[in-house]
PDB file of C-alpha atoms in Angstrom:
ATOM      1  CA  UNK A 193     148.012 103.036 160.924  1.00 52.00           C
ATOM      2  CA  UNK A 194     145.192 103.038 163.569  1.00 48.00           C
ATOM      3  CA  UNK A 195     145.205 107.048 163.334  1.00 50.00           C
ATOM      4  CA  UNK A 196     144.544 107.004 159.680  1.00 56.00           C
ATOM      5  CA  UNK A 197     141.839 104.273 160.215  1.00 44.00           C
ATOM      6  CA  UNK A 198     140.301 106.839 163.091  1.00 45.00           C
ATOM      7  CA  UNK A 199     140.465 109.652 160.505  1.00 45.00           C
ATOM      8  CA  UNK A 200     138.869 107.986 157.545  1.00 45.00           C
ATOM      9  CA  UNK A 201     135.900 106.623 159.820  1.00 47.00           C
ATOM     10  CA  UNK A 202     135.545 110.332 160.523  1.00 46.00           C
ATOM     11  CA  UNK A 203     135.765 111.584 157.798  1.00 53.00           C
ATOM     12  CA  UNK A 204     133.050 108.723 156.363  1.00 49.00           C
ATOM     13  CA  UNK A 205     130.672 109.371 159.275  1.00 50.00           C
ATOM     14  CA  UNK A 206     130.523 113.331 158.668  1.00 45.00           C
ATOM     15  CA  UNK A 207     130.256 113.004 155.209  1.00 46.00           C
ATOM     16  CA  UNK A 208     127.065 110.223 155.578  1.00 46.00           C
ATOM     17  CA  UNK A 209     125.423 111.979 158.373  1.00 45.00           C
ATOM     18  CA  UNK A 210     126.191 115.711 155.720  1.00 45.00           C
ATOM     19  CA  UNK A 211     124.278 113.820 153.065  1.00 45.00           C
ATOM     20  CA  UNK A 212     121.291 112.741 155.284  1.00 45.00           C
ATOM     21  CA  UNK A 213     120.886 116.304 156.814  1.00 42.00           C
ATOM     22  CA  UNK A 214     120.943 117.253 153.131  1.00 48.00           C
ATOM     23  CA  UNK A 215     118.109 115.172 152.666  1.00 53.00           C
ATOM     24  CA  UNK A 216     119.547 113.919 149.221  1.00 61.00           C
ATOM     25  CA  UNK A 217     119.261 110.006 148.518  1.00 74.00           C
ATOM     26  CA  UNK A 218     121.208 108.633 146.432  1.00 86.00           C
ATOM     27  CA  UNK A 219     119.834 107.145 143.269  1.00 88.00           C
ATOM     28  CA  UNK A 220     120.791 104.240 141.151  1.00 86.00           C
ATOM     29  CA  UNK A 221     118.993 101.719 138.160  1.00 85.00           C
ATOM     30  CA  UNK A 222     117.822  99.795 140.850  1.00 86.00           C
ATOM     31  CA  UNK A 223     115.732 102.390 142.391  1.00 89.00           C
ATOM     32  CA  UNK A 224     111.886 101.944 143.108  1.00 90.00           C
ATOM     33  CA  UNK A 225     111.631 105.966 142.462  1.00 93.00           C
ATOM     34  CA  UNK A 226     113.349 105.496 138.784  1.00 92.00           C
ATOM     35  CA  UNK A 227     111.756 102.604 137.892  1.00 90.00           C
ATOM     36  CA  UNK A 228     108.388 103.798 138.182  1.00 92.00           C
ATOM     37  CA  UNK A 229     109.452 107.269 136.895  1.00 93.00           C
ATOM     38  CA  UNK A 230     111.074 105.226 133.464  1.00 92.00           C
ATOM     39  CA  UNK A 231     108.009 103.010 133.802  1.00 91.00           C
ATOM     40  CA  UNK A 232     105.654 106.198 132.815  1.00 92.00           C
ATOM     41  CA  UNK A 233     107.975 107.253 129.758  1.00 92.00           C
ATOM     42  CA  UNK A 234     108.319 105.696 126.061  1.00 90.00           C
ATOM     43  CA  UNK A 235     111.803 106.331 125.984  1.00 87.00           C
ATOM     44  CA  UNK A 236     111.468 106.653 122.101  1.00 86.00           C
ATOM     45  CA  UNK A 237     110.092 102.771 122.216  1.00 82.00           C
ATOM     46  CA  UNK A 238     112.923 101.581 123.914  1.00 85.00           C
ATOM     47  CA  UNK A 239     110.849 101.029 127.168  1.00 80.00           C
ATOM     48  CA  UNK A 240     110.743  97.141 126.828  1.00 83.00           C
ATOM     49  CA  UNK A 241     114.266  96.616 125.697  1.00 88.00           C
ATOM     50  CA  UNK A 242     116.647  95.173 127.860  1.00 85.00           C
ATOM     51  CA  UNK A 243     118.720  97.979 129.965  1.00 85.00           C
ATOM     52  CA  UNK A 244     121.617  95.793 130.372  1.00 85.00           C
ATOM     53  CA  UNK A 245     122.327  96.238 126.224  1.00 88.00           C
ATOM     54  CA  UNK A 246     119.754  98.958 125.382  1.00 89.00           C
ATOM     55  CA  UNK A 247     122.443 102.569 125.224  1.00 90.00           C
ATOM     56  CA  UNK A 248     119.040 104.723 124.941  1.00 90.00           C
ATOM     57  CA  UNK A 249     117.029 103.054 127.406  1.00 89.00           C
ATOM     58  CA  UNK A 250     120.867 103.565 129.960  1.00 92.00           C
ATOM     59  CA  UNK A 251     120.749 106.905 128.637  1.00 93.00           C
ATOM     60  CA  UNK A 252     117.098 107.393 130.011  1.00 92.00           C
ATOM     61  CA  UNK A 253     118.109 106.220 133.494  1.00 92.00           C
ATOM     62  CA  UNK A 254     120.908 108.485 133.951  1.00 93.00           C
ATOM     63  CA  UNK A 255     119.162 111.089 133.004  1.00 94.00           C
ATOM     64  CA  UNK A 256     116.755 110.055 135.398  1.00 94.00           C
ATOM     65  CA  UNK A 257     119.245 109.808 138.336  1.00 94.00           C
ATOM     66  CA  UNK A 258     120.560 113.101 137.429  1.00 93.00           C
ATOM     67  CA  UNK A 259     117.596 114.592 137.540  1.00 94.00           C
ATOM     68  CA  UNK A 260     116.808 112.794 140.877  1.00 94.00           C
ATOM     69  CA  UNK A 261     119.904 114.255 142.464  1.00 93.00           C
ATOM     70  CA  UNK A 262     119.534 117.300 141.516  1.00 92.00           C
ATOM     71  CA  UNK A 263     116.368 117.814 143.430  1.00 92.00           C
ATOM     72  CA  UNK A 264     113.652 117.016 140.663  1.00 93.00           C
ATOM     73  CA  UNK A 265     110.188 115.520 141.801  1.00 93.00           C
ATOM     74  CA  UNK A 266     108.903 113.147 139.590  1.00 92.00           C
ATOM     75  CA  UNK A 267     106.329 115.488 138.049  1.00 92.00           C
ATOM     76  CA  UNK A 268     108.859 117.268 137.582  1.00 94.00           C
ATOM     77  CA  UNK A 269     111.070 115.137 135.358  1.00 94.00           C
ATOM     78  CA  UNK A 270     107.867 113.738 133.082  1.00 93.00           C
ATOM     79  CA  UNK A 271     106.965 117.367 132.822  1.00 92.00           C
ATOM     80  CA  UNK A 272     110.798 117.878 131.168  1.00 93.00           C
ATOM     81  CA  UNK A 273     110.353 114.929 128.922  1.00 92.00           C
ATOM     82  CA  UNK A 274     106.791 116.164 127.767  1.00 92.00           C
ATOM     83  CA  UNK A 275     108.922 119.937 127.094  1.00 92.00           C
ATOM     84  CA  UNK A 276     111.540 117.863 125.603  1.00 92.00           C
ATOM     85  CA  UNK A 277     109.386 115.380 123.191  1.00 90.00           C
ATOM     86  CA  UNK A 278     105.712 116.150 123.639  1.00 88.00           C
ATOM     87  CA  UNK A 279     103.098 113.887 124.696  1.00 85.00           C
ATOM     88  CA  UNK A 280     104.637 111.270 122.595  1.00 87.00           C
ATOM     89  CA  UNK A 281     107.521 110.700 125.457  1.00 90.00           C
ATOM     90  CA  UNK A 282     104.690 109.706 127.839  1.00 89.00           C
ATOM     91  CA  UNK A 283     103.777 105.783 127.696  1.00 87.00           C
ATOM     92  CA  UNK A 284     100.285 106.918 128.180  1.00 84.00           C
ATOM     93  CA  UNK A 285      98.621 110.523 128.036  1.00 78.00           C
ATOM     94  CA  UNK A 286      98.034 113.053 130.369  1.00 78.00           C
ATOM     95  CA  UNK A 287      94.330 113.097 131.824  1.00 79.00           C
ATOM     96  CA  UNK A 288      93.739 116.069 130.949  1.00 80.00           C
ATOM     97  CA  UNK A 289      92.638 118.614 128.788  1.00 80.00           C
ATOM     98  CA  UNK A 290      92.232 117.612 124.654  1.00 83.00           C
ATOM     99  CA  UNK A 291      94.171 114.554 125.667  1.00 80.00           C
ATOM    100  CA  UNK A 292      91.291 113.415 127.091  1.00 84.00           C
ATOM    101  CA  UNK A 293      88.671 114.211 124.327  1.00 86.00           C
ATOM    102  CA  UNK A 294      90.897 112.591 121.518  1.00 84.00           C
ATOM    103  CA  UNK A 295      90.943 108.772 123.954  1.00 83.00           C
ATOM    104  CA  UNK A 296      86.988 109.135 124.635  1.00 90.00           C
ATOM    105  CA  UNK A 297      85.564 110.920 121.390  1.00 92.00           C
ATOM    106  CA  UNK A 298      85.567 107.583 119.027  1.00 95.00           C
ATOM    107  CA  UNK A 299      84.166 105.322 121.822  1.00 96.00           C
ATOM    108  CA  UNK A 300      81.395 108.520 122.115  1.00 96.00           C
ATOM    109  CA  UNK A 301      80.947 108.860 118.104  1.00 96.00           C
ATOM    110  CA  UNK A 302      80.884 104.913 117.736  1.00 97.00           C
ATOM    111  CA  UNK A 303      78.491 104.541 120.340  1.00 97.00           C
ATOM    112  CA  UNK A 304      75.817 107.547 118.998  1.00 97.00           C
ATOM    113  CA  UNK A 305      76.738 106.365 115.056  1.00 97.00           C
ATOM    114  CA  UNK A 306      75.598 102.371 116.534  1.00 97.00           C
ATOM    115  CA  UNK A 307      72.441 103.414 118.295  1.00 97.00           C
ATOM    116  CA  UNK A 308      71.508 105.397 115.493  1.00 96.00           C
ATOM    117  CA  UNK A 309      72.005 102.752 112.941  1.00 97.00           C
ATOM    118  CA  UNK A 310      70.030 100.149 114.934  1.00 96.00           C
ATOM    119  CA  UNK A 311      67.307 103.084 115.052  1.00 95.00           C
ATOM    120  CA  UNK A 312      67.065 103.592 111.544  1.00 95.00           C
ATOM    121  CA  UNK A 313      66.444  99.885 111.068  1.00 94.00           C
ATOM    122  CA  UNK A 314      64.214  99.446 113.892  1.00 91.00           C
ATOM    123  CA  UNK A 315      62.027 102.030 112.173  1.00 91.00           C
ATOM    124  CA  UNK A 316      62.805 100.361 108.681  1.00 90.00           C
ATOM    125  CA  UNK A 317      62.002  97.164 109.731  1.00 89.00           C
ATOM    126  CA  UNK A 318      58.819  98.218 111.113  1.00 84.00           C
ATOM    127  CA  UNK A 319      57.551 100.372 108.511  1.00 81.00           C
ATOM    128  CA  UNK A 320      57.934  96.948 105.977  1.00 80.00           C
ATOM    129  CA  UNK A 321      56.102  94.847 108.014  1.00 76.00           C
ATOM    130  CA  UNK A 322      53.391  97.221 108.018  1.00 73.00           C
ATOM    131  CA  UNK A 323      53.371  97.401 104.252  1.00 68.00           C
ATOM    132  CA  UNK A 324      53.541  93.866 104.058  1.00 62.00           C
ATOM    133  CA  UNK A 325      51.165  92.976 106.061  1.00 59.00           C
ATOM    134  CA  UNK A 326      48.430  95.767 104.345  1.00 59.00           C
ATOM    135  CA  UNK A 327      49.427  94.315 101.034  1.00 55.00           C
ATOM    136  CA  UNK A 328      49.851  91.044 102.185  1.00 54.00           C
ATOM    137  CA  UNK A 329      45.734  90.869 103.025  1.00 55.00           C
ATOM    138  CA  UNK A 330      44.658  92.683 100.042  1.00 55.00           C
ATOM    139  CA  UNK A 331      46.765  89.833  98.024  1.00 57.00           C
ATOM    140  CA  UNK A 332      45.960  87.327  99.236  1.00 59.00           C
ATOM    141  CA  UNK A 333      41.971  88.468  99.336  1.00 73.00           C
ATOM    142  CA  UNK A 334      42.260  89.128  95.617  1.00 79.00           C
ATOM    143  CA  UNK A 335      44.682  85.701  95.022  1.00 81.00           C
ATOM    144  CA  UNK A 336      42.016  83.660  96.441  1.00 84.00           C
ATOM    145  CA  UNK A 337      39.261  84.946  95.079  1.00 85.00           C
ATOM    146  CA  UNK A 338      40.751  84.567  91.556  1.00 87.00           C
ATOM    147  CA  UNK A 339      41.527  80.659  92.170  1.00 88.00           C
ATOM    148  CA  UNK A 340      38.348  80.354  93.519  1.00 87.00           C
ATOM    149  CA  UNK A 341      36.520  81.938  91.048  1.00 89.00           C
ATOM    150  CA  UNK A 342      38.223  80.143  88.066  1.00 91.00           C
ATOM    151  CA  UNK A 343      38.011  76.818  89.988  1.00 89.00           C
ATOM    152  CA  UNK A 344      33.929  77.709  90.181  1.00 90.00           C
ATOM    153  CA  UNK A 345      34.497  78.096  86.320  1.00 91.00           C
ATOM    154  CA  UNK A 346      35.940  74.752  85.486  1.00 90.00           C
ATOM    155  CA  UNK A 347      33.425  72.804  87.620  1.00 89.00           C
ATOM    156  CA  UNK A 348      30.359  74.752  86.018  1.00 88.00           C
ATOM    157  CA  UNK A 349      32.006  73.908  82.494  1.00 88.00           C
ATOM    158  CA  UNK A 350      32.197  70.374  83.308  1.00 85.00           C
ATOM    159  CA  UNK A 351      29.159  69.716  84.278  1.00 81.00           C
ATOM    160  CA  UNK A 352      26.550  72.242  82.621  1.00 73.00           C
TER     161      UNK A 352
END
């Protein structure tokens, strides 16, 4: 018995210290590597279902693993999901290139389209107060002049 007990703990030590020199880890669910990895994709909006009873979002994490062993950095694997399903597979977009112009351009076009709307009635604004306030004089020169003027009438009548 105690010289298969030496053999298997030499056998178990040489093929540990083989997979350390290999410089492979091995990979599970729990992982700090897949989570984040699984953390970046949309796993076809599975990505906030429960693992334990979600079969695409297990599916997601094997492939993961798989891809992990096999010597895959994690730009690597997005970069296959991206091949695989487009930008779509990606929980949020690329920084780059039009992916970058289609998140900024409304926030750019609603900004330009709201300055130039409070322009336009900046300038409207003005330009009415002007007028009313030319008219405005000229009104109320000519309104009081007429009440005075037929108020001069009715005392005149009454008296001469």
């Amino acid at each position: 018995m105690l010289p298969i007990c030496c053999a298997f703990f030499c056998i178990m030590s040489v093929t540990t210290n083989s997979l350390q020199a290999s410089g492979q880890e091995e990979y599970d669910v729990n992982s700090p590597l897949v989570n984040d990895i699984a953390a970046k994709l949309s796993m076809e909006d599975h990505s906030e279902h429960d693992i334990a009873t979600c079969t695409t979002k297990q599916r997601y994490y094997e492939d993961i693993i798989e891809l992990l062993q096999e010597g895959y950095s994690e730009d690597e694997i997005l970069d296959y999901y991206v091949d695989a399903f487009g930008e779509q597979a990606l929980r949020a977009p690329k920084k780059t290139g039009f992916s970058i112009v289609a998140w900024t351009a409304p926030f750019v076009v609603l900004s330009f389209a709201g300055a130039g709307i409070f322009l336009r009635l900046k300038n409207t604004m003005a330009a009415t107060e002007t007028e009313v306030g030319e008219a405005g004089e000229n009104t109320l020169d000519s309104a009081e002049k007429e009440v005075l003027s037929s108020y001069i009438e009715e005392e005149r009548k009454k008296y001469y």
